[in-house]
mmCIF file of C-alpha atoms in Angstrom:
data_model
loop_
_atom_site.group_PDB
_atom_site.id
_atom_site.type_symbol
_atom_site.label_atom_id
_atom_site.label_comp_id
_atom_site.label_asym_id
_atom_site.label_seq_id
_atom_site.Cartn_x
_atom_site.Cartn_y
_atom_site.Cartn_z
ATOM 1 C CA UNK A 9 119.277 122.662 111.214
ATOM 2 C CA UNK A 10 122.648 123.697 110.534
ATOM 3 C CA UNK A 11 122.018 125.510 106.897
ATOM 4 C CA UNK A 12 118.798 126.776 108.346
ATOM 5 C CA UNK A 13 120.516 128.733 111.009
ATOM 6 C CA UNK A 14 123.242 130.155 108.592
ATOM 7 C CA UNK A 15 120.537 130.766 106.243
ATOM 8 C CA UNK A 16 118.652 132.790 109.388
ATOM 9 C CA UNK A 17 121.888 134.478 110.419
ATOM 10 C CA UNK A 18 123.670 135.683 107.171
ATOM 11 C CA UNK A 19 120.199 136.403 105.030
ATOM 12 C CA UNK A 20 121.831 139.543 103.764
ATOM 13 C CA UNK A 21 125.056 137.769 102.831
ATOM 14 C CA UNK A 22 123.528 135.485 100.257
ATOM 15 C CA UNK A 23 121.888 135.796 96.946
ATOM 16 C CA UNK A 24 118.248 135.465 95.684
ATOM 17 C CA UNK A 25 119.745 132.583 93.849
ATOM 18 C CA UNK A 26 122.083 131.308 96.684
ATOM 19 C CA UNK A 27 118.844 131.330 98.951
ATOM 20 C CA UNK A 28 117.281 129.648 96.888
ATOM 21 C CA UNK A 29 119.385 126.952 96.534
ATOM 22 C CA UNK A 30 120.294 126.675 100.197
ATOM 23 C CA UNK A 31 116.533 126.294 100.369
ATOM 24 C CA UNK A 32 116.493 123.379 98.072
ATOM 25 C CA UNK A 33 118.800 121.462 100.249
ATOM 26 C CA UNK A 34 117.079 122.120 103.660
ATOM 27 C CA UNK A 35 113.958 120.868 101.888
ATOM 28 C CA UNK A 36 115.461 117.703 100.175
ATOM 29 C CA UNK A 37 117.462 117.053 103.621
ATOM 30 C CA UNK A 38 113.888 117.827 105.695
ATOM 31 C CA UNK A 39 112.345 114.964 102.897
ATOM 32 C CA UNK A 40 114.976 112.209 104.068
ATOM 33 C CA UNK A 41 114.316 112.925 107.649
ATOM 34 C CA UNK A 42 110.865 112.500 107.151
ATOM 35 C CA UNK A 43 111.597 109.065 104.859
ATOM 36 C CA UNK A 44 114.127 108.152 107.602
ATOM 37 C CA UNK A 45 111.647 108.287 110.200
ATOM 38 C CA UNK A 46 108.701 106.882 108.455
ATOM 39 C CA UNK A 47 111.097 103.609 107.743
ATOM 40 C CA UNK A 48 111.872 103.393 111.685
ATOM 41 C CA UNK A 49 107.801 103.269 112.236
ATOM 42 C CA UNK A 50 107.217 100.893 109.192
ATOM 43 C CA UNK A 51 110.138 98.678 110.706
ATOM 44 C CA UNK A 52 108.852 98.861 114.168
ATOM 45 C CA UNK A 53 105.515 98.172 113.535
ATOM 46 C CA UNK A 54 106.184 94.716 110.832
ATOM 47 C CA UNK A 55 108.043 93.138 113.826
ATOM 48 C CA UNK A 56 104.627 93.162 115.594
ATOM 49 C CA UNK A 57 102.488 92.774 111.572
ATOM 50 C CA UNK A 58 101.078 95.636 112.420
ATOM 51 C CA UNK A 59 101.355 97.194 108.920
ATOM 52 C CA UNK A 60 98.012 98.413 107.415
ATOM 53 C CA UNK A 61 97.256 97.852 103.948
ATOM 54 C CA UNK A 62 94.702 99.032 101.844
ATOM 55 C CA UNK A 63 94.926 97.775 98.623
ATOM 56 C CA UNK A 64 92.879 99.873 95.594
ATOM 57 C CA UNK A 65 93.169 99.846 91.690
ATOM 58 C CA UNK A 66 96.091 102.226 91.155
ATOM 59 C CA UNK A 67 97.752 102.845 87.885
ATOM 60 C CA UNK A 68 101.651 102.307 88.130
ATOM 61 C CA UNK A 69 103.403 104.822 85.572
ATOM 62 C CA UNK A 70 101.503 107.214 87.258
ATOM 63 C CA UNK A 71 102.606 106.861 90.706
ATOM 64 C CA UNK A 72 106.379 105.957 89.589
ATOM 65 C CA UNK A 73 106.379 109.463 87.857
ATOM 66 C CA UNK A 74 104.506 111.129 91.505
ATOM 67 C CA UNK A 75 107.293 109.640 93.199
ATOM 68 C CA UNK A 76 110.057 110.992 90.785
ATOM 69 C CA UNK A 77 108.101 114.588 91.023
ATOM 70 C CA UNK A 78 109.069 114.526 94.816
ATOM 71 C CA UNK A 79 113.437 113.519 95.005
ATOM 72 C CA UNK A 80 115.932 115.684 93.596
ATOM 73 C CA UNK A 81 116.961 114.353 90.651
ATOM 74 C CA UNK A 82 120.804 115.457 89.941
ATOM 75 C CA UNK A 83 121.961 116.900 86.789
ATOM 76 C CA UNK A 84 123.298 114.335 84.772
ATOM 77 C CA UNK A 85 121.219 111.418 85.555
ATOM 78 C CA UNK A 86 118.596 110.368 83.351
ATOM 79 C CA UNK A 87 115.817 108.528 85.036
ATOM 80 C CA UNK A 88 112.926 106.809 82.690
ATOM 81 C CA UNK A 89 109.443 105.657 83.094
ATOM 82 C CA UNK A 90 107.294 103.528 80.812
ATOM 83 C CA UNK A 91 104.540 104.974 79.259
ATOM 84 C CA UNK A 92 100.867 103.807 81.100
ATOM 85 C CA UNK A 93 98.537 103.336 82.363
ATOM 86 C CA UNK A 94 99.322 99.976 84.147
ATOM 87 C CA UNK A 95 97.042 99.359 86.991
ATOM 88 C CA UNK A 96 97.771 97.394 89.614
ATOM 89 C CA UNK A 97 95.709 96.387 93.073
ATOM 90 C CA UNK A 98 97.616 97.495 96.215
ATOM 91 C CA UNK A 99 97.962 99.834 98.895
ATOM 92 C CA UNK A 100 99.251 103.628 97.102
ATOM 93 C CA UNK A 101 101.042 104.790 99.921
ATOM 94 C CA UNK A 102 102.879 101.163 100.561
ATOM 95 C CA UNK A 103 103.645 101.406 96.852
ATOM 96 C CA UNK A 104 105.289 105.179 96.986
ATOM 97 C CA UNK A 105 107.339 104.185 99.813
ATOM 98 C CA UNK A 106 108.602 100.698 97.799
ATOM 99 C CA UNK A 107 109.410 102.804 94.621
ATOM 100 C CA UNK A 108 110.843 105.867 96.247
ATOM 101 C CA UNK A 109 113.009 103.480 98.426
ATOM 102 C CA UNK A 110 113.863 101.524 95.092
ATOM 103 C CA UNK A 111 114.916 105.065 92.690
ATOM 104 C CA UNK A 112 116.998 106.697 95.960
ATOM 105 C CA UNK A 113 119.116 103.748 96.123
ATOM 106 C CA UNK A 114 119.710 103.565 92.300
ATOM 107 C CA UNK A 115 120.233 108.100 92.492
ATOM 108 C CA UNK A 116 122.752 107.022 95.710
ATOM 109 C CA UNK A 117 124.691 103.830 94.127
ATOM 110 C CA UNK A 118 123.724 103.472 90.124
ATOM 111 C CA UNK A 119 124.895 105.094 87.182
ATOM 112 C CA UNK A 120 123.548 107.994 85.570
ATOM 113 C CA UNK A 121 120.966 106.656 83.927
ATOM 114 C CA UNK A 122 118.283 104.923 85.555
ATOM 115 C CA UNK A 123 115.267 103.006 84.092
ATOM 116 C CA UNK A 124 111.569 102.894 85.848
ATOM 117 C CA UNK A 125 110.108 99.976 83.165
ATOM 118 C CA UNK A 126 106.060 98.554 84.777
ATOM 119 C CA UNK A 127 104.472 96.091 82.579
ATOM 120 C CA UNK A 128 101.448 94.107 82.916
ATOM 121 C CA UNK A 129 102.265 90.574 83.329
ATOM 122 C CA UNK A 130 98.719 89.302 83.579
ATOM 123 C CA UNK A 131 99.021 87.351 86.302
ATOM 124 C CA UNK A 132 100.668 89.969 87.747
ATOM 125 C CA UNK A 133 102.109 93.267 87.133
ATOM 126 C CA UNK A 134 105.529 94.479 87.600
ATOM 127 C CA UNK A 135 107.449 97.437 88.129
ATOM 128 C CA UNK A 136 111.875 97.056 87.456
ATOM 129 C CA UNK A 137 114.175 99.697 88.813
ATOM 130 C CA UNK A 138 117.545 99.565 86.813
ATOM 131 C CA UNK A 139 120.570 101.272 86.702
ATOM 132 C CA UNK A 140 123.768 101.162 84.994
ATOM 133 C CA UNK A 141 126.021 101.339 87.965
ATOM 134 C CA UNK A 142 128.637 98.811 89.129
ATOM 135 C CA UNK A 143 125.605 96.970 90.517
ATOM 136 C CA UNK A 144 126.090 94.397 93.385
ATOM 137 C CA UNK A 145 128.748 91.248 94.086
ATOM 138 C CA UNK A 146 126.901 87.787 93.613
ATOM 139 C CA UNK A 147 128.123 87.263 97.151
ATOM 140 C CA UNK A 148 126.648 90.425 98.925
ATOM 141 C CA UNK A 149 123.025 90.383 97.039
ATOM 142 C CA UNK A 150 121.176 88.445 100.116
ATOM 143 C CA UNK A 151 122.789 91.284 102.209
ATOM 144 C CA UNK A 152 120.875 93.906 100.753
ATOM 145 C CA UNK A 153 117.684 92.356 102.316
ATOM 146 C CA UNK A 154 118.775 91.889 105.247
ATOM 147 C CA UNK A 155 118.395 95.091 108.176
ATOM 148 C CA UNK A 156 121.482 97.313 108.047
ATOM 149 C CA UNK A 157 122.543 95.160 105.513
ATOM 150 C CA UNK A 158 126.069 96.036 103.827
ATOM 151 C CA UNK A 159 126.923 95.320 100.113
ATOM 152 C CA UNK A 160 129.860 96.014 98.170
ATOM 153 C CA UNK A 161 128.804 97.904 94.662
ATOM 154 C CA UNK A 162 131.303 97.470 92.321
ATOM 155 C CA UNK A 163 134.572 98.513 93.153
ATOM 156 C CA UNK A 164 134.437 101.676 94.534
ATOM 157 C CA UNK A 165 131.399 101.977 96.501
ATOM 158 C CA UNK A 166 130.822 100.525 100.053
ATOM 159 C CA UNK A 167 126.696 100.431 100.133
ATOM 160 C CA UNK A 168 125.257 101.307 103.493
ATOM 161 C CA UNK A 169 121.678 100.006 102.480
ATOM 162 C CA UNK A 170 119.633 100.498 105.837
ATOM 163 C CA UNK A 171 116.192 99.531 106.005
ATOM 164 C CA UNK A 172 114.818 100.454 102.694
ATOM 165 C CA UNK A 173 115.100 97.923 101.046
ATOM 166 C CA UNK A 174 114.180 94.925 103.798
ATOM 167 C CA UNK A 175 111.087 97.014 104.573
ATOM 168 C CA UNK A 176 110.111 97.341 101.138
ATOM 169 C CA UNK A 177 110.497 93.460 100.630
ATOM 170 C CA UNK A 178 108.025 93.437 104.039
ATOM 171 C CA UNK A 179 105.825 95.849 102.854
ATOM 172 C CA UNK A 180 105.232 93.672 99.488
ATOM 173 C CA UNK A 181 104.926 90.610 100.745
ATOM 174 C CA UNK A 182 102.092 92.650 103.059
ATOM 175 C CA UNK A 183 100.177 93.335 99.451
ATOM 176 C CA UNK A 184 100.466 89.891 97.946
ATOM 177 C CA UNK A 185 103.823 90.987 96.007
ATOM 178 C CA UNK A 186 107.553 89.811 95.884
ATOM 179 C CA UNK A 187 110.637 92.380 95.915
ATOM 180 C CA UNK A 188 113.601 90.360 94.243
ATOM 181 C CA UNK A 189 117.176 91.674 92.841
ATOM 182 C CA UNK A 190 117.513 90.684 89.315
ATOM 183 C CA UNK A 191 121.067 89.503 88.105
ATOM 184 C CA UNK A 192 121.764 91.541 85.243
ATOM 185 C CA UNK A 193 124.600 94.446 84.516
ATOM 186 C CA UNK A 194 123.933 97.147 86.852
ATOM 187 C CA UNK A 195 121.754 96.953 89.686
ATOM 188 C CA UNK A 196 117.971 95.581 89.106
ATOM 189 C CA UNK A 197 115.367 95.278 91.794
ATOM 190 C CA UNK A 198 112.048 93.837 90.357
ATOM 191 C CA UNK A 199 108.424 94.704 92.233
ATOM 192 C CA UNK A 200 105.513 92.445 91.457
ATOM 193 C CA UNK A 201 101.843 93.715 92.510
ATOM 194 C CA UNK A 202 98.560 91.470 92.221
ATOM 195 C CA UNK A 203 96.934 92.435 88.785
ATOM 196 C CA UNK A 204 93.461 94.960 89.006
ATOM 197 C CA UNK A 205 91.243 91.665 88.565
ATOM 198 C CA UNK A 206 92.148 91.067 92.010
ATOM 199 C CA UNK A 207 89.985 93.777 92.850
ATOM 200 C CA UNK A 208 86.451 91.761 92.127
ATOM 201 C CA UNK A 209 87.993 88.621 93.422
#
């Protein structure tokens, strides 16, 4: 609220281009709010398994590269995608909130480059989010799992990592899929779905 109200009271003070990018922040900050607050009903509601799921043949690459559309990607980070389609069977919007939760940790706590690589496994199908950060201490990876979990990345960051990640572990095990961290340089969080056969099972 605080840039909104400067924004409100010093209009004529700023730029077309400094509005605009004052703008950009309130709407990236508004977008974490709303992710913030949409993890505190997903968490709330999983204590009880009151989760809804429903699971449809989705392709992947495409959603990966919807989720990307949506964050703020900052200059000098490189963030990849594999080339699709790659369909999987699950629930879309359970899926956007696992990947987005997956890519803003690697934007908050990786490297600058960042790799989004989905491949079908055939008896399942799985989406890796890498990075080429400091990644995380062999003693601290169960950590990350756990709610308001702390992990030391590397030697210079101090990883607050909330309830992303533990609800996105929830939320796959809710679709028939596994969230695991993947030893590896950098950090690596691997996301496996149930393959589209599932569908007509």
């Amino acid at each position: 609220a605080g840039l909104a109200e400067e924004l409100i009271a010093y209009d004529e003070m700023f730029t077309t281009e400094e509005r605009k990018e004052l703008l950009e922040v309130i709407a990236e900050e508004s977008r974490e709010m709303d992710a913030l607050v949409e993890d505190l009903l997903i968490a709330a509601r999983s204590e009880d398994a009151a989760v809804p799921v429903f699971p449809e043949v989705i392709d992947l690459c495409l959603l990966a590269h919807d989720v990307l559309h949506d964050l703020t990607i900052p200059a000098g980070v490189s963030v990849t995608v594999s080339d699709g389609p790659v369909d999987t069977f699950a629930d879309p919007v359970r899926v956007r909130q696992i990947v987005r939760n997956l890519v803003t940790n690697a934007l908050r706590y990786g490297g600058p480059n960042i790799e989004i690589d989905v491949r079908d496994d055939v008896d399942s199908v799985s989406l890796r989010v890498s990075d080429d950060g400091p990644g995380i201490k062999a003693g601290d990876r169960k950590a990350v799992f756990e709610p308001y979990g702390r992990a030391s990345q590397g030697a210079t960051h101090k990883a607050s990592v909330g309830l992303g990640l533990t609800l996105s572990r929830r939320l796959a095990g809710l679709m028939d899929g596994t969230l695991e961290y993947v030893d590896g340089d950098g950090a690596t969080f691997l996301l496996r779905l149930p393959p589209p056969a599932t569908a007509s099972v």
